[in-house]
XYZ file of C-alpha atoms in Angstrom:
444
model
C 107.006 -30.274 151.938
C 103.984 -32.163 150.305
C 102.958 -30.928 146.146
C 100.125 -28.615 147.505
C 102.676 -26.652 149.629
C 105.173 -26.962 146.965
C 102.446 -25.360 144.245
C 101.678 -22.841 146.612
C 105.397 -21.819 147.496
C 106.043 -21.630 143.331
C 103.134 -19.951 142.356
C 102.969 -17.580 145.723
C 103.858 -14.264 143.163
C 101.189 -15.162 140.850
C 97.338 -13.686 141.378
C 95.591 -15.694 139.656
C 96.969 -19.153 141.223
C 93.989 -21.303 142.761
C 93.819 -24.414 144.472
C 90.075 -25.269 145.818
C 88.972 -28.597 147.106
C 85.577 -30.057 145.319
C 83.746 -33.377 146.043
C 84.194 -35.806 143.080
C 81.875 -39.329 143.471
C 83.013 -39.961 147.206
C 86.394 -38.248 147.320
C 87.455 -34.918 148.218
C 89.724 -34.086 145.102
C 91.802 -30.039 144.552
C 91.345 -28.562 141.939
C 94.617 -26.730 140.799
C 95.340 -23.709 138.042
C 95.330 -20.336 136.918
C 92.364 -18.136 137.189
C 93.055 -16.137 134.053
C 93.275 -19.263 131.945
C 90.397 -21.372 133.394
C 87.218 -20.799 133.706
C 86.606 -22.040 137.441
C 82.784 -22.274 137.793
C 82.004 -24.210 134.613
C 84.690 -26.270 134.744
C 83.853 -27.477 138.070
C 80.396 -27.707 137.380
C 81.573 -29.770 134.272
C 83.747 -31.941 136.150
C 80.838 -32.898 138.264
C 78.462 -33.885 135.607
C 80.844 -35.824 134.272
C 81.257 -37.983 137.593
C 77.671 -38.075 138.321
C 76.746 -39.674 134.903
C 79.495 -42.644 136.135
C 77.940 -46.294 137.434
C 77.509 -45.983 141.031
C 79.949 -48.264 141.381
C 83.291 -46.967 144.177
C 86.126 -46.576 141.513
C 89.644 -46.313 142.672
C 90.813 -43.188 142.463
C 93.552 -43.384 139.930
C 90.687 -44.905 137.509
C 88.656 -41.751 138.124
C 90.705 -39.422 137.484
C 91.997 -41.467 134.190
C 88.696 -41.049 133.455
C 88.650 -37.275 133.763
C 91.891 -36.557 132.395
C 95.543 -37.363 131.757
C 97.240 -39.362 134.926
C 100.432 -37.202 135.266
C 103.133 -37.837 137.908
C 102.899 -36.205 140.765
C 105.524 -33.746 140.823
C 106.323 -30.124 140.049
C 108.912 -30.653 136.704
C 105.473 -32.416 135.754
C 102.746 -30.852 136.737
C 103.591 -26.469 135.857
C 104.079 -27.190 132.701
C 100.064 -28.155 132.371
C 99.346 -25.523 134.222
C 101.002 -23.072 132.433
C 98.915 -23.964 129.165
C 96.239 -23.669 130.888
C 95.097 -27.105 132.299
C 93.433 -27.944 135.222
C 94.724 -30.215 137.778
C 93.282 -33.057 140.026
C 95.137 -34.035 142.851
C 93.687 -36.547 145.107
C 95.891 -36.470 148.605
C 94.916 -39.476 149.888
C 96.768 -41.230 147.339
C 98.380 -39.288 145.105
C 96.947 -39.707 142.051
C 97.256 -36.911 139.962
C 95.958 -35.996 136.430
C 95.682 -33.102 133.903
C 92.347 -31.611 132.604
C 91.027 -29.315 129.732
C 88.893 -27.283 131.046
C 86.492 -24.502 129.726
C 88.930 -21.963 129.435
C 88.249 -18.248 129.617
C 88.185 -16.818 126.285
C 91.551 -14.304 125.778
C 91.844 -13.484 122.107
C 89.661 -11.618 119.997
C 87.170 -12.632 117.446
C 87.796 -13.236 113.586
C 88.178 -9.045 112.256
C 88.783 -7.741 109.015
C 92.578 -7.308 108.891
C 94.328 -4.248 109.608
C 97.792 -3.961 108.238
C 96.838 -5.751 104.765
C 93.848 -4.212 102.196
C 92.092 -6.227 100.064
C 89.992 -5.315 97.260
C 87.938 -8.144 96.139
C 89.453 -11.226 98.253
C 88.343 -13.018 101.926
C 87.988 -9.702 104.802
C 88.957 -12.567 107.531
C 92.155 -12.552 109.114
C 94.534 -14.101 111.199
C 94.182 -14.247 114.866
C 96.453 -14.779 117.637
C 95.228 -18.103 118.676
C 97.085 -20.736 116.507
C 93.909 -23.320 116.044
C 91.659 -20.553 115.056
C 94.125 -19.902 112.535
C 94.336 -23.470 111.405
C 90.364 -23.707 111.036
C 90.340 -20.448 108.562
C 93.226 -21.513 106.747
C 91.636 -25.302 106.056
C 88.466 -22.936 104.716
C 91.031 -21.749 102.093
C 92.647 -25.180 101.755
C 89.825 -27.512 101.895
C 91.665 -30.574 99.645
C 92.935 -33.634 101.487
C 96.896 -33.151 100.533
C 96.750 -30.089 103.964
C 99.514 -31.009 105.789
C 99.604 -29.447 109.749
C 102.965 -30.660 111.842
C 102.564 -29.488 115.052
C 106.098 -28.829 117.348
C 106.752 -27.395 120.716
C 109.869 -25.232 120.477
C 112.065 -23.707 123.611
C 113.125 -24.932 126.663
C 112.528 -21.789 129.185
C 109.599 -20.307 127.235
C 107.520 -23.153 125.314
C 105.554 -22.359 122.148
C 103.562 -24.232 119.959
C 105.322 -24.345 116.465
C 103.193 -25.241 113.278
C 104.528 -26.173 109.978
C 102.052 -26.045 107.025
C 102.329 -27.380 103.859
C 100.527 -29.122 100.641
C 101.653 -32.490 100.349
C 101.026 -32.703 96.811
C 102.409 -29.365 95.580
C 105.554 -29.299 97.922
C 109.375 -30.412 96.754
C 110.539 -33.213 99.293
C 113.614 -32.057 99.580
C 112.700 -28.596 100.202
C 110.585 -30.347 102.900
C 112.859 -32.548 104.848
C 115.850 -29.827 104.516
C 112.962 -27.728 106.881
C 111.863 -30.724 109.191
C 115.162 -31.620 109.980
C 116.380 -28.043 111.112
C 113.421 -27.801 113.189
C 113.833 -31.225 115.117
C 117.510 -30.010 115.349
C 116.332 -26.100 117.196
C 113.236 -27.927 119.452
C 115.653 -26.304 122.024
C 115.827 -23.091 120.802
C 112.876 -20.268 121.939
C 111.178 -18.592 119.293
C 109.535 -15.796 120.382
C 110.105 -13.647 117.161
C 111.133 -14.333 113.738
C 114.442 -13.779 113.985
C 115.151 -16.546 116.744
C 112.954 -18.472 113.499
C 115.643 -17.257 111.143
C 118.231 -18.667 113.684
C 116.748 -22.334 113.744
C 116.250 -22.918 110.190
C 119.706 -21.189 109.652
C 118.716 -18.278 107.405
C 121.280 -15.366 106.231
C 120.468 -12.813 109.209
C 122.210 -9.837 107.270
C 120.724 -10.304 103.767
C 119.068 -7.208 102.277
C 116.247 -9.009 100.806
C 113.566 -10.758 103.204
C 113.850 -14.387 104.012
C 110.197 -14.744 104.689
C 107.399 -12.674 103.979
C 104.475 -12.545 106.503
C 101.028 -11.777 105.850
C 97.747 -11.607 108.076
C 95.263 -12.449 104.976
C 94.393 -16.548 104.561
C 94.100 -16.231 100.802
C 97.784 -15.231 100.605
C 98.974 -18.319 102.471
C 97.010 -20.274 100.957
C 98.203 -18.967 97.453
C 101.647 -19.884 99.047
C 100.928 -23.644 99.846
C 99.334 -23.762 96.406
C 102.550 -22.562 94.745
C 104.484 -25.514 96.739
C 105.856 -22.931 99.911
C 105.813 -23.958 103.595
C 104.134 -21.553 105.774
C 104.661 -21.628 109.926
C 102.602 -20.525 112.309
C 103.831 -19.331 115.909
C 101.000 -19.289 119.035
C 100.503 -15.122 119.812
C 101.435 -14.250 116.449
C 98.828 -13.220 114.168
C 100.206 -13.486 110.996
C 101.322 -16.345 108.773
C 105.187 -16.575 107.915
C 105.792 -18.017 104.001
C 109.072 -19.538 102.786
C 111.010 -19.244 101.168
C 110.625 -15.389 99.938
C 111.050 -14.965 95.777
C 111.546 -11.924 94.167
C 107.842 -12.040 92.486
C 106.415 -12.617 95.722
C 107.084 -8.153 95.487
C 104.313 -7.780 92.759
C 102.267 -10.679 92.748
C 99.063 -11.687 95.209
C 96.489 -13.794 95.482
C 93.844 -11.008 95.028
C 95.146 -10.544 91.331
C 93.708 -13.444 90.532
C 90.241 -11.600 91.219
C 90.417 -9.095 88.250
C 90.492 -10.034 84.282
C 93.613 -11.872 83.446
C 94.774 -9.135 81.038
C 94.327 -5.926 83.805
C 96.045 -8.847 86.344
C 99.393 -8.191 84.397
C 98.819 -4.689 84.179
C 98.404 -4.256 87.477
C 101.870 -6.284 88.456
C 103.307 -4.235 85.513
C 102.660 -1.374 87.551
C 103.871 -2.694 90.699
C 107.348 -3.624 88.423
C 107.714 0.077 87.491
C 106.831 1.366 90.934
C 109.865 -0.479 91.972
C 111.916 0.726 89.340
C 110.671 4.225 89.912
C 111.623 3.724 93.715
C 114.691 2.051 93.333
C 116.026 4.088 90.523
C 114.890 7.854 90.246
C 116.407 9.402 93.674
C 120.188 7.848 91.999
C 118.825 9.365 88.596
C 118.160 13.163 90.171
C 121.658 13.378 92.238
C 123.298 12.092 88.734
C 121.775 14.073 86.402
C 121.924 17.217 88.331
C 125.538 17.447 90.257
C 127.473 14.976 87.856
C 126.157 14.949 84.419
C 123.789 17.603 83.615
C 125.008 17.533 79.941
C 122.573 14.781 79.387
C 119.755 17.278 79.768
C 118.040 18.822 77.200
C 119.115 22.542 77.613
C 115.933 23.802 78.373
C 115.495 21.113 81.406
C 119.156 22.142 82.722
C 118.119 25.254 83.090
C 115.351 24.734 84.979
C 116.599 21.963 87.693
C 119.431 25.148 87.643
C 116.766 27.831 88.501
C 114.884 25.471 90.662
C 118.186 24.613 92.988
C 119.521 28.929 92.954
C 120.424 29.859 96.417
C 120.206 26.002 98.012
C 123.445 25.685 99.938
C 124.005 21.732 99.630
C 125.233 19.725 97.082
C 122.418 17.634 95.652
C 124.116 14.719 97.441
C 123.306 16.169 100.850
C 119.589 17.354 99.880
C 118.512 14.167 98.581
C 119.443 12.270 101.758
C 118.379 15.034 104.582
C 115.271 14.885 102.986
C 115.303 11.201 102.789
C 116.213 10.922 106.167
C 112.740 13.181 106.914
C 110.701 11.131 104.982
C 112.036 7.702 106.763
C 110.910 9.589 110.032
C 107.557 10.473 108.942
C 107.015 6.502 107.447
C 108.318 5.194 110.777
C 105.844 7.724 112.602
C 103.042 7.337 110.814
C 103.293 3.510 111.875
C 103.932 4.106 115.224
C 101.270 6.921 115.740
C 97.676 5.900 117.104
C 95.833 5.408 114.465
C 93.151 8.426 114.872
C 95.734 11.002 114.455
C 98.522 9.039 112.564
C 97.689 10.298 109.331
C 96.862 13.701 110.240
C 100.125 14.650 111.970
C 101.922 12.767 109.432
C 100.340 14.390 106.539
C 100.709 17.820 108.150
C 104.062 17.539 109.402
C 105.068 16.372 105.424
C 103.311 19.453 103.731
C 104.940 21.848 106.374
C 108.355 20.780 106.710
C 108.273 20.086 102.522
C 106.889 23.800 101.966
C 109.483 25.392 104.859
C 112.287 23.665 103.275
C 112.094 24.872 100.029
C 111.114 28.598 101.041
C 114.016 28.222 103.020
C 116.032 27.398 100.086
C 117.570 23.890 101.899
C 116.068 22.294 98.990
C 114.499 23.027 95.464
C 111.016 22.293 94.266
C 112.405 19.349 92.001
C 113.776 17.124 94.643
C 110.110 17.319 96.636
C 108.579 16.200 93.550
C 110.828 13.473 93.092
C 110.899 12.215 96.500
C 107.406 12.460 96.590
C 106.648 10.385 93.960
C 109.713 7.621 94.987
C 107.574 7.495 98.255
C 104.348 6.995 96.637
C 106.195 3.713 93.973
C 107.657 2.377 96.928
C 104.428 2.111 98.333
C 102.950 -0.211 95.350
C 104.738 -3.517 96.757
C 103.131 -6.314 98.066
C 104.909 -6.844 101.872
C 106.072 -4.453 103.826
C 109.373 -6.589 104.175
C 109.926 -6.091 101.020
C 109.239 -2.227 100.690
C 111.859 -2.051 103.356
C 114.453 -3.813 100.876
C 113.510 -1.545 98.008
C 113.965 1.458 100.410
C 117.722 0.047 101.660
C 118.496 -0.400 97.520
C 117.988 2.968 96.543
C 120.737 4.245 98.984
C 123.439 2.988 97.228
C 122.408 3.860 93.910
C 122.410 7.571 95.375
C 126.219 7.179 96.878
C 127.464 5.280 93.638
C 125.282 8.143 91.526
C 126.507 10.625 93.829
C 130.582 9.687 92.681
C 130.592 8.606 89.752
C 127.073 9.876 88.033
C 125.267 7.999 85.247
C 128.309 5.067 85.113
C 127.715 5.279 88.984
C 124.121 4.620 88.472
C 124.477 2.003 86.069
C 126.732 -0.086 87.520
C 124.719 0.393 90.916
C 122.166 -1.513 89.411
C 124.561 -4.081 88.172
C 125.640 -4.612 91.353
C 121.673 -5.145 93.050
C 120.761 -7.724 90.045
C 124.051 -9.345 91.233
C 123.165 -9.615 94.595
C 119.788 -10.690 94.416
C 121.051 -13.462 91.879
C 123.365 -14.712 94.255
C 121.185 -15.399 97.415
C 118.905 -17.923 98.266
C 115.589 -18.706 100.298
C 115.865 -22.335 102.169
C 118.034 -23.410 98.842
C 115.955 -22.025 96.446
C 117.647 -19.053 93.980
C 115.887 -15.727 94.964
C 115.113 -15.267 91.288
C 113.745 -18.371 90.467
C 109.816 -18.917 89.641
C 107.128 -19.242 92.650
C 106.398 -23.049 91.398
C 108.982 -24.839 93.672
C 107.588 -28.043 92.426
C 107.822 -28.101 89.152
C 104.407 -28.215 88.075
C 102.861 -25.588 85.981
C 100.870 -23.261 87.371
C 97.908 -22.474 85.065
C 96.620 -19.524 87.113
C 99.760 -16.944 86.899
């Protein structure tokens, strides 16, 4: 069985195989690839300018095609892989020659958009795309000193994918950067297709409650992150750029800070810090003060969480997380929903099942307030990763709270600080400050 029967056998499940023959100078040459990739008529077309503007001189055809292209051996294990990224292929039968083209490829990704899971105030409306060199050309209009680093790898054996390691020469602390090189060269085998198969080859914690990475689709964040001596990678089809390692101020502080006054700049991550604390904190703080230690109420107060919770059948324990447990459901709809009647049904299904609950006396007025504004503080930090850690935290403050009250809550706390103390991003102390380098950074 010669190549082109070969191709054809290989390929005979896929549409949008071609293989058409076209007249080159004085040979007839096929032209092999994938329909939805290549852009057939102006590549040919192209391909035939580009022979016509030759010497008239008869060149062999190995020479020609070298001319055209990349000589490749002629053989599948050589050849499908080109394909596959969308090259064209040149096979002269006569002899065998063989070579790999770019073409003009059909355009399948979708212009440069304002992004759409990120808001942005007074910083760059571009965003990432899916198309990793577009993304390259509107970070280097973020980036646009000399000490841009771009180290381009091709990870996976079964499913190839272009890998793309970004940092800042300059800002960046070697040893940081070859500990990060050297587990990638060691995982080329590995597939990434998602960031946890990413987690697996640079040997991150899988089951640690605080983010790893954090992943944004805005440029000026990344490039904030190469300026503050992180590594950011970039994965072909994935619109968004991944940052390591993750630091606990990476929560309240963004590049679009840097866009206000310097003094409402700390305000406005002063917020962010008591959102957190507000969303970590107050849920633990209800079930302790009202079914463990309501002496440390003012009488007046007591009374009135009392009144509030008359007739409700559950143990504040049990009302705090059932309606937890609702409000997880409504989050994870709301980002599931399309987004035309997302926040309607999510908004409507909140007020309705928050008003039937408490005229059905399951819970009392308090605990909606409460939860309602622990939803809202949770909301103020910057990554969704890291509003999901947040979210995780405040579940064990309500069990310990929930035991052991006020000591409960306390030592719940205690016990987070001590955790987050203890891990590490890529060798760097979760707690430590964003300059990795060393260098002081004058900006905040």
């Amino acid at each position: 069985m010669d190549l082109k029967e070969s191709l054809a056998e290989y390929f005979k499940a896929n549409a949008d195989y071609f293989n058409v023959e076209i007249r080159l100078q004085q040979y007839q040459v096929q032209v092999i690839g994938l329909d939805s990739l290549v852009d057939l008529p102006q590549s040919i077309a192209s391909l035939q300018t580009q022979t016509s503007n030759l010497v008239k001189t008869s060149l062999p055809p190995a020479k020609l095609l070298k001319i055209l292209g990349e000589l490749v051996e002629p053989n599948l294990a050589s050849i499908i892989p080109d394909i596959m990224k969308g090259h064209l292929i040149l096979l002269e039968p006569l002899s065998g020659t063989c070579c790999a083209v770019l073409p003009i490829s059909k355009n399948v990704t979708r212009s440069v958009a304002a992004p759409e899971t990120e808001s942005t105030v007074y910083g760059s409306s571009s965003s990432f795309l899916e198309d990793i060199h577009t993304n390259i050309g509107i970070l280097r209009k973020h980036c646009t000193g000399s000490s841009l680093q771009v180290e381009a790898y091709t990870v996976g054996s079964s499913h190839p994918k272009s890998l793309l390691l970004i940092y800042q020469e300059d800002r960046i602390n070697p040893q940081l950067l070859q500990s990060i090189q050297a587990k990638i060269r060691a995982g080329l085998h590995q597939d990434v297709q998602h960031i946890q198969q990413l987690e697996n080859m640079l040997g991150l914690n899988k089951w640690s409650f605080v983010t790893n990475f954090n992943m944004t689709e805005l440029p000026q964040n990344a490039a904030h992150a190469l300026q503050q001596g992180k590594v950011v990678f970039m994965i072909d089809r994935h619109p968004f750029a991944i940052i390591l390692p993750s630091l606990v101020m990476d929560m309240f502080c963004m590049k679009d800070d840097h866009n206000y006054p310097r003094t409402f700049m700390y305000l406005i991550r002063l917020l962010r810090i008591v959102g957190v604390l507000i969303a970590t904190i107050i849920p633990g703080l209800y079930v302790a003060l009202v079914s463990v230690n309501p002496e440390v109420l003012r009488l007046q107060l007591a009374l009135s969480i009392a009144n509030s919770r008359q007739d409700v059948p559950y143990p504040a324990f049990v009302e705090t997380l059932l309606l937890l447990i609702v409000l997880e459901l409504i989050l994870e709809a709301s980002v599931r929903l399309p987004k035309s009647v997302g926040p309607t049904i999510t908004m409507v299904g909140g007020i309705i099942l928050g008003q039937a609950a408490v005229s059905a006396k399951l819970v009392s007025n308090l605990l909606i307030i409460v939860l309602a504004g622990t939803t809202i503080a949770s909301s103020t930090v910057v990554g969704f990763q890291n509003a999901v850690s947040v979210r995780v935290f405040k579940y064990l403050l309500i069990i310990l709270s929930a035991i052991y009250g006020m000591l409960g809550l306390l030592a719940g706390i205690v016990v987070i600080c001590a955790y987050m103390g203890h891990q590490k991003s890529m060798g760097i102390p979760y707690l430590s400050f964003p300059t990795l380098n060393q260098k002081d950074d004058r900006n905040g």
